[in-house]
mmCIF file of C-alpha atoms and ligand atoms in Angstrom:
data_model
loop_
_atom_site.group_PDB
_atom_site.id
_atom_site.type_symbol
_atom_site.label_atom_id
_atom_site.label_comp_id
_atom_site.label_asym_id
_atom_site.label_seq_id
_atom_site.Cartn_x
_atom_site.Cartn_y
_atom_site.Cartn_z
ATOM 1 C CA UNK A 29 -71.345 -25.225 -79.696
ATOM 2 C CA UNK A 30 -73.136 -28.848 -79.317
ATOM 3 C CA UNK A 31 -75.020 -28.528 -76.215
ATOM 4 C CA UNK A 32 -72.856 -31.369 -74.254
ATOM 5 C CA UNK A 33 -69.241 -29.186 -75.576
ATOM 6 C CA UNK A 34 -71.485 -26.101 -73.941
ATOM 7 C CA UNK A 35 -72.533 -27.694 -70.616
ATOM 8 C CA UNK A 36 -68.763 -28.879 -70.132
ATOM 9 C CA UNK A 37 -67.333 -25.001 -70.550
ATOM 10 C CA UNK A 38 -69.987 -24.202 -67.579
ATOM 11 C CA UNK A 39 -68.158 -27.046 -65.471
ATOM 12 C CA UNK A 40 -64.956 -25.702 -66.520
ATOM 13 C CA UNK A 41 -66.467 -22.599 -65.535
ATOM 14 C CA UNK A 42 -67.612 -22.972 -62.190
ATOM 15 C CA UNK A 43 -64.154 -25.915 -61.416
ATOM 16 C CA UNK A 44 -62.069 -22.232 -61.735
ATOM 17 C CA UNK A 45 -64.064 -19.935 -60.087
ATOM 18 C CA UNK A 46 -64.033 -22.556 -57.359
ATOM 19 C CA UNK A 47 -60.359 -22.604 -57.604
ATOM 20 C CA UNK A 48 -60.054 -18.569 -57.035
ATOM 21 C CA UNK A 49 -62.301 -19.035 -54.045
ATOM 22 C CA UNK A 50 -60.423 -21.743 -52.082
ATOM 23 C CA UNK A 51 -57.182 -19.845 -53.403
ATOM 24 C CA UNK A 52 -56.673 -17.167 -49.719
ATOM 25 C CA UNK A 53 -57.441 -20.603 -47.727
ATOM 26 C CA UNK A 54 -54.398 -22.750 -49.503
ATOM 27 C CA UNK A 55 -51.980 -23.020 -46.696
ATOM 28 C CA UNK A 56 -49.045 -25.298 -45.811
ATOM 29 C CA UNK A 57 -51.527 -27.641 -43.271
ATOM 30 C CA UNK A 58 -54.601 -26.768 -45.632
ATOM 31 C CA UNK A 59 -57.186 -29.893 -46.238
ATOM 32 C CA UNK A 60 -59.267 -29.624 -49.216
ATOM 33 C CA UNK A 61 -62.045 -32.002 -49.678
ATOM 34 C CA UNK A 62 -62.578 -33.253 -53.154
ATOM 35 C CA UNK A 63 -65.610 -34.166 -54.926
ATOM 36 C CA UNK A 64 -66.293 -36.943 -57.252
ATOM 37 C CA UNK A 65 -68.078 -36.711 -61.099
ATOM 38 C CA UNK A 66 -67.217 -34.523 -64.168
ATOM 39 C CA UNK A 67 -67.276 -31.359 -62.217
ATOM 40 C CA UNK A 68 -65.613 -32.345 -60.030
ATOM 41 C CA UNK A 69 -62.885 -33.602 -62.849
ATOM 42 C CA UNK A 70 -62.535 -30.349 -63.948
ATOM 43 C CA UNK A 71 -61.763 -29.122 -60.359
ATOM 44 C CA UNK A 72 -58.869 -31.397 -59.451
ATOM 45 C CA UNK A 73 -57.384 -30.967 -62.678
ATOM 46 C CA UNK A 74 -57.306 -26.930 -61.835
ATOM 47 C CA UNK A 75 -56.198 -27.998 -58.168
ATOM 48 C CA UNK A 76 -52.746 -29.295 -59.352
ATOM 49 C CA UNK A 77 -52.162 -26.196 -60.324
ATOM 50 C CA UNK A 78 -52.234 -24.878 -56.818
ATOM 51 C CA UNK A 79 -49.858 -28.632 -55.921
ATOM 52 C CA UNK A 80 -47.428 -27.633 -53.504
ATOM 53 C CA UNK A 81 -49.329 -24.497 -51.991
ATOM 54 C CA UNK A 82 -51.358 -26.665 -49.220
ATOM 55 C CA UNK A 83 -51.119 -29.804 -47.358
ATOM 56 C CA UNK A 84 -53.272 -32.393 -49.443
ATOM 57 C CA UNK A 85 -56.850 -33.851 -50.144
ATOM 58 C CA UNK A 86 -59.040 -36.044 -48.711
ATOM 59 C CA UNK A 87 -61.287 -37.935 -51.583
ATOM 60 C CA UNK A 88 -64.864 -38.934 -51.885
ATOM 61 C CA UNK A 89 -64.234 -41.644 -54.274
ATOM 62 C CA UNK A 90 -61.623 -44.270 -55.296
ATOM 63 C CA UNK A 91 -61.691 -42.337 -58.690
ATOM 64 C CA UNK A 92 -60.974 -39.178 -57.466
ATOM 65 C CA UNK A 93 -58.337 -39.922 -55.705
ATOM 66 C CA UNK A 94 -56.773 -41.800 -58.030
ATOM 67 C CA UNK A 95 -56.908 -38.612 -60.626
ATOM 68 C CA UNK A 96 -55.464 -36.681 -57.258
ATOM 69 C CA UNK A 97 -52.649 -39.071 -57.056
ATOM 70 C CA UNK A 98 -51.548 -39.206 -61.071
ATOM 71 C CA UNK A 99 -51.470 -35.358 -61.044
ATOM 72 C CA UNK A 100 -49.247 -35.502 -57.765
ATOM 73 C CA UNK A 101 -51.411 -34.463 -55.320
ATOM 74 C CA UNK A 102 -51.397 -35.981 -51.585
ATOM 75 C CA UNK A 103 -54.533 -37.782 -50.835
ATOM 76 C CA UNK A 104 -54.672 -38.705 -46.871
ATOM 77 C CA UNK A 105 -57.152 -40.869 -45.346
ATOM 78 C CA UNK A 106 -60.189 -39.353 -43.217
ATOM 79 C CA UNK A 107 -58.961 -40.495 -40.007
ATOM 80 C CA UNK A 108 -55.791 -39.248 -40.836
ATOM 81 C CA UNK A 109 -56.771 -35.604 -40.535
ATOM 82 C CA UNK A 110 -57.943 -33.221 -37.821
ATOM 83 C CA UNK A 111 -59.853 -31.896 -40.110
ATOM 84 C CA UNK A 112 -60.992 -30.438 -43.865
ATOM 85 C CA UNK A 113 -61.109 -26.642 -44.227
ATOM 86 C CA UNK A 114 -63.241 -26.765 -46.774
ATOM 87 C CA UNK A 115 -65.122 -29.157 -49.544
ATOM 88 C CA UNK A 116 -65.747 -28.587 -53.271
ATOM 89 C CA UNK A 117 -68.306 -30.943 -55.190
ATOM 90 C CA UNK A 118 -70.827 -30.964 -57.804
ATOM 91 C CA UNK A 119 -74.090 -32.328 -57.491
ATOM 92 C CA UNK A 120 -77.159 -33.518 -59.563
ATOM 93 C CA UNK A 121 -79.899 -31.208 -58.511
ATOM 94 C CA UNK A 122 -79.548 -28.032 -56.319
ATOM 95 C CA UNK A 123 -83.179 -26.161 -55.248
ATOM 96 C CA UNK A 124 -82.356 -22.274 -53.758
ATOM 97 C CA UNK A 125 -82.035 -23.196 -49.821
ATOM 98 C CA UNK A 126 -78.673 -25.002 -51.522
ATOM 99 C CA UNK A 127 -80.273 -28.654 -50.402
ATOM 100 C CA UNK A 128 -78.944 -31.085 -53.043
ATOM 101 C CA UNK A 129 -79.430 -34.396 -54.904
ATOM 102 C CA UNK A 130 -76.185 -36.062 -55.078
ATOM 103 C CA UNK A 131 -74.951 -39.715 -55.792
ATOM 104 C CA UNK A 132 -75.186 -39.562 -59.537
ATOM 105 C CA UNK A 133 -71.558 -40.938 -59.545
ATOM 106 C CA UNK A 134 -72.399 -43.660 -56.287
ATOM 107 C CA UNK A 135 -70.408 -41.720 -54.925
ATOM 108 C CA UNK A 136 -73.026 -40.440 -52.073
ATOM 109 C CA UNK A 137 -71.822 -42.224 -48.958
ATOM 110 C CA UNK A 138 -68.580 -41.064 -48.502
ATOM 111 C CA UNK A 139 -69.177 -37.411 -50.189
ATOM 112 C CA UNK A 140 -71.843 -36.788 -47.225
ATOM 113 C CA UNK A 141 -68.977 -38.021 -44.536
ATOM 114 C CA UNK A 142 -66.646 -35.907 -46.046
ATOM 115 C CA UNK A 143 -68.965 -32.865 -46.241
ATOM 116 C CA UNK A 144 -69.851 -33.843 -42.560
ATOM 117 C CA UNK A 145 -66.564 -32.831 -41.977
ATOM 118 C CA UNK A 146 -65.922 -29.827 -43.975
ATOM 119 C CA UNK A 147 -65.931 -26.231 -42.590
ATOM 120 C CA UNK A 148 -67.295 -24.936 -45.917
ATOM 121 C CA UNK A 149 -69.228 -27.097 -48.477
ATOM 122 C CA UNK A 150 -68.887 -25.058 -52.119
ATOM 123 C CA UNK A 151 -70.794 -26.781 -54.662
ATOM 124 C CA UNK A 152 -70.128 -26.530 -58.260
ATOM 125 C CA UNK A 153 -73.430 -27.124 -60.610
ATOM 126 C CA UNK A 154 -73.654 -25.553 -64.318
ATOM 127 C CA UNK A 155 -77.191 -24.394 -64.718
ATOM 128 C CA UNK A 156 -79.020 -27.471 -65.348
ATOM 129 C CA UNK A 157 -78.997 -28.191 -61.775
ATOM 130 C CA UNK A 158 -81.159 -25.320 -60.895
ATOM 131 C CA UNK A 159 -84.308 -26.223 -59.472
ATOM 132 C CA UNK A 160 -87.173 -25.260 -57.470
ATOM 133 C CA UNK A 161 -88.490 -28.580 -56.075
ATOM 134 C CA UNK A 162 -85.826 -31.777 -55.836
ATOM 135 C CA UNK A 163 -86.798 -34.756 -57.248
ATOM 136 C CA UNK A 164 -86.681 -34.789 -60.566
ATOM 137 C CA UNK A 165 -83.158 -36.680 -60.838
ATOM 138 C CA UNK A 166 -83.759 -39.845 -59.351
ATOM 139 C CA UNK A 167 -82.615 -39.816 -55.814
ATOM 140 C CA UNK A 168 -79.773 -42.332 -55.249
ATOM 141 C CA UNK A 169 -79.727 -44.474 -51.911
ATOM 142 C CA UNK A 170 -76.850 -47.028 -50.933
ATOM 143 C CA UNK A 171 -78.035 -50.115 -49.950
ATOM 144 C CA UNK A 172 -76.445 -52.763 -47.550
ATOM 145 C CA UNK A 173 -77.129 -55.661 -50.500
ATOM 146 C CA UNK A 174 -79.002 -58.012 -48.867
ATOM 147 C CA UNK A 175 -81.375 -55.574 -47.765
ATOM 148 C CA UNK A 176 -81.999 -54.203 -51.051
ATOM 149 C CA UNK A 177 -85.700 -55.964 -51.685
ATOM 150 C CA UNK A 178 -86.950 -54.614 -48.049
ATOM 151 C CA UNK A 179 -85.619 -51.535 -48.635
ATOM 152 C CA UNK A 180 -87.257 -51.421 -51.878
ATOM 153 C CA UNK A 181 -90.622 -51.982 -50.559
ATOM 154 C CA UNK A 182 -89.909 -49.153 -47.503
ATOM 155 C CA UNK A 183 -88.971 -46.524 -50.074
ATOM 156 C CA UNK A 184 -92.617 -47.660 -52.714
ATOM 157 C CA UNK A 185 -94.457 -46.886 -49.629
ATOM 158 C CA UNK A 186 -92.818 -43.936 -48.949
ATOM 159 C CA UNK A 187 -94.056 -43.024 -52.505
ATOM 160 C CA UNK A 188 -91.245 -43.354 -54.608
ATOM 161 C CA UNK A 189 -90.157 -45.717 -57.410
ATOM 162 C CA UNK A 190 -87.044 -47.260 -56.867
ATOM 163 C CA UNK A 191 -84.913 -48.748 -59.956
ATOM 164 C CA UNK A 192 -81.733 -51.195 -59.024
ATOM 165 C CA UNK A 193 -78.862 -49.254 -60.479
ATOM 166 C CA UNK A 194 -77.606 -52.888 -61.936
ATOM 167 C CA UNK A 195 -74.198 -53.485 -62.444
ATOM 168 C CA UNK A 196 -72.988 -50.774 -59.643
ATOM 169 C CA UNK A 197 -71.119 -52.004 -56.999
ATOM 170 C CA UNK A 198 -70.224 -48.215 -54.578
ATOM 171 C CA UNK A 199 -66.901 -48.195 -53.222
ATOM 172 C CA UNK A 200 -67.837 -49.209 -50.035
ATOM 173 C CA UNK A 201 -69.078 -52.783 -51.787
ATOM 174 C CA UNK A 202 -72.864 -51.914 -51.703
ATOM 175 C CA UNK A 203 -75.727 -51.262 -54.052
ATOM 176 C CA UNK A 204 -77.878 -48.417 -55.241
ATOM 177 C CA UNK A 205 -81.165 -47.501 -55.985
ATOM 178 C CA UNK A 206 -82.323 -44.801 -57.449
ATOM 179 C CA UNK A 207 -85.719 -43.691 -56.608
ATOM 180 C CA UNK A 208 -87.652 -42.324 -59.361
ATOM 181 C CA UNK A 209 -91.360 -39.831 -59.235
ATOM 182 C CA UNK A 210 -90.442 -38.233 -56.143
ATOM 183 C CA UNK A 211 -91.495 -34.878 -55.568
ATOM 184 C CA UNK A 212 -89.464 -33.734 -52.626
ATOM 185 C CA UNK A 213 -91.095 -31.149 -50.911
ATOM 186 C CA UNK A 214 -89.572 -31.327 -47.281
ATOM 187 C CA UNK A 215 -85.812 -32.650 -48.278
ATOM 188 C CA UNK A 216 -85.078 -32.842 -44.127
ATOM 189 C CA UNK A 217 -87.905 -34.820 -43.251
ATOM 190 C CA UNK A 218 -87.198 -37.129 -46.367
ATOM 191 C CA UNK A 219 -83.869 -37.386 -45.817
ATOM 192 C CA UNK A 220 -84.244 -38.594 -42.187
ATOM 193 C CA UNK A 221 -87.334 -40.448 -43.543
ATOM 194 C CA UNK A 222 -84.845 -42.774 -45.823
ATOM 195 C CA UNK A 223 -82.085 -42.866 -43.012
ATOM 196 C CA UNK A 224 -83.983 -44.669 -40.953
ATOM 197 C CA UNK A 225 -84.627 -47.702 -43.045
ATOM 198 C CA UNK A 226 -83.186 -50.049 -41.822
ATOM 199 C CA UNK A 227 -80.663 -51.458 -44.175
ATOM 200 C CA UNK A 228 -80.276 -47.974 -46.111
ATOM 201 C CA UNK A 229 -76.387 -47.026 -45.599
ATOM 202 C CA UNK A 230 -77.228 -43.153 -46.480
ATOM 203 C CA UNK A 231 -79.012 -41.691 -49.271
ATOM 204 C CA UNK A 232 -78.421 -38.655 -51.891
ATOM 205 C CA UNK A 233 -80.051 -35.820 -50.079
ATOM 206 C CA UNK A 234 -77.707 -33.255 -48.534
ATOM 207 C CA UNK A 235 -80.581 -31.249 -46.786
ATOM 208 C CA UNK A 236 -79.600 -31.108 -42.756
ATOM 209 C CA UNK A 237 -75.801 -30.231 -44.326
ATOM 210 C CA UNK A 238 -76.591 -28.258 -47.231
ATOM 211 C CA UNK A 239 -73.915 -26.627 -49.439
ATOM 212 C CA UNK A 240 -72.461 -23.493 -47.579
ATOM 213 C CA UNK A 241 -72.425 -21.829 -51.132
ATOM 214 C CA UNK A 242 -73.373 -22.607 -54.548
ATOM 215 C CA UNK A 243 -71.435 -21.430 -57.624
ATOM 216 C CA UNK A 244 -73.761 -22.329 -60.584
ATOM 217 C CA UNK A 245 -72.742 -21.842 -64.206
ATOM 218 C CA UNK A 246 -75.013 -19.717 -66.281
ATOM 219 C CA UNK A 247 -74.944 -18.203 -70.049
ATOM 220 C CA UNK A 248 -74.398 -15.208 -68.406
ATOM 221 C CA UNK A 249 -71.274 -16.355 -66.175
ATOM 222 C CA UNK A 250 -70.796 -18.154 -62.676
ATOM 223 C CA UNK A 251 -73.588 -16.640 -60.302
ATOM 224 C CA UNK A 252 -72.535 -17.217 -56.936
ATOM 225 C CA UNK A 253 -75.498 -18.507 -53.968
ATOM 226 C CA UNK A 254 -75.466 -18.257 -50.475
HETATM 227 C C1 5RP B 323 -71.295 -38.260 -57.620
HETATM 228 C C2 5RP B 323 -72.020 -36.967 -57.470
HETATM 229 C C3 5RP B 323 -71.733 -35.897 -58.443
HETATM 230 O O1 5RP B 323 -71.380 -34.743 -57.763
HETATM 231 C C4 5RP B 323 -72.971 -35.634 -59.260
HETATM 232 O O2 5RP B 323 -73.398 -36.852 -59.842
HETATM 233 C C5 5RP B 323 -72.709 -34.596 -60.349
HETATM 234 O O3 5RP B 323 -71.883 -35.146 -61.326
HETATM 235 P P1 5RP B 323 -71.390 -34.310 -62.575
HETATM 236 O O4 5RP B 323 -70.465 -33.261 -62.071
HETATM 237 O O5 5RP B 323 -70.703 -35.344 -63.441
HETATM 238 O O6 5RP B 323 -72.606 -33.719 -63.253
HETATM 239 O O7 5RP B 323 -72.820 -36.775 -56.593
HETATM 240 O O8 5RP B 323 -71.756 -39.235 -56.729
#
């Protein structure tokens, strides 16, 4: 198997064993948060199997709900919900406290509201994700646009190298940059750190709401961290 065909089957993977997991919490007024990427694909595709058996979804990207919708599924608006009883997403790096680099997709924004939300966070990662020390993936950060030059300069001097993800426009009509040569040693303090530029709208750290659990896709089957 190609290495690409190989890393999909551990997506597949880990979309079903997330599937069997949220499976005793599907109930008639059941939320389920739903991620946005290729993992995430895999995961709503499994979902509609389950259409019928809970209440709905609320989605973390136009795209995602729009694959919710053409397999039937109910996708409600945030503030149309008491609440989400639980979240599944992928993510683009994952170290072992379950702190993650997400936003691959420019997705980050609204993913981090609706984790924010969530009673449970599972998050879905074949085994490339795996690492020690996040940074490696360049760490997205949405940007109100006409900020984007100041914020620039904030995030060189907070040592990083940020790159203007050209061409993206998130669904909340802003820009990103991805901020490369970071070695992120204390994801909470950098998280806050990049919050409170001013013009930032959020950035791709999930370190003060980490995923609850972490079902990661390995040669040797789905490993489940907690
Ligand atoms: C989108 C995300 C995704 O979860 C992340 O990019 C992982 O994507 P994939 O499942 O395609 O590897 O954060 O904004």
């Amino acid at each position: 198997m190609s290495q690409a065909s190989n890393q999909d089957q551990l997506k597949r993977d880990v979309a079903r064993a997330a599937l069997e997991y949220i499976t005793p919490m599907l109930e008639a007024d059941t939320i389920v948060g739903v991620g946005t990427g290729s993992t995430a694909n895999f995961f709503i595709d499994m979902l509609a199997e389950k259409k019928g058996l809970f209440d709905g979804t609320v989605a973390s990207s136009e795209a995602s709900a729009e694959r919710l919708k053409r397999h039937g599924i109910p996708v409600y608006d945030l503030n149309a919900v008491d609440g989400i009883r639980v979240y599944v997403d992928g993510a683009d790096e994952t170290n072992p406290l379950l702190e993650l680099i997400k936003g691959g997709g420019a997705a980050l924004t609204r993913e981090k509201i609706v984790a924010a939300c969530s009673d449970e966070f599972v998050c879905i990662a074949d085994g490339s994700k795996w690492v020690e020390v996040l940074g490696n993936f360049p760490l997205p950060v949405e940007v109100i646009p006409m900020a984007r030059s100041y914020v620039a300069r904030e995030l060189v001097k907070l040592g990083g190298d940020p790159v203007y993800r050209d061409g993206v426009t998130t669904d909340n009509g802003n820009v990103i940059l991805d901020v490369h040569n970071m070695q992120i040693s204390k994801p909470i303090e950098m998280e806050e750190a990049i919050n409170n530029i001013t013009g930032v709208v959020t950035n791709g750290l999930f370190a003060n709401r980490p995923a609850d659990i972490l079902l990661l896709g390995t040669a040797d089957g789905v490993k489940t961290v907690k």
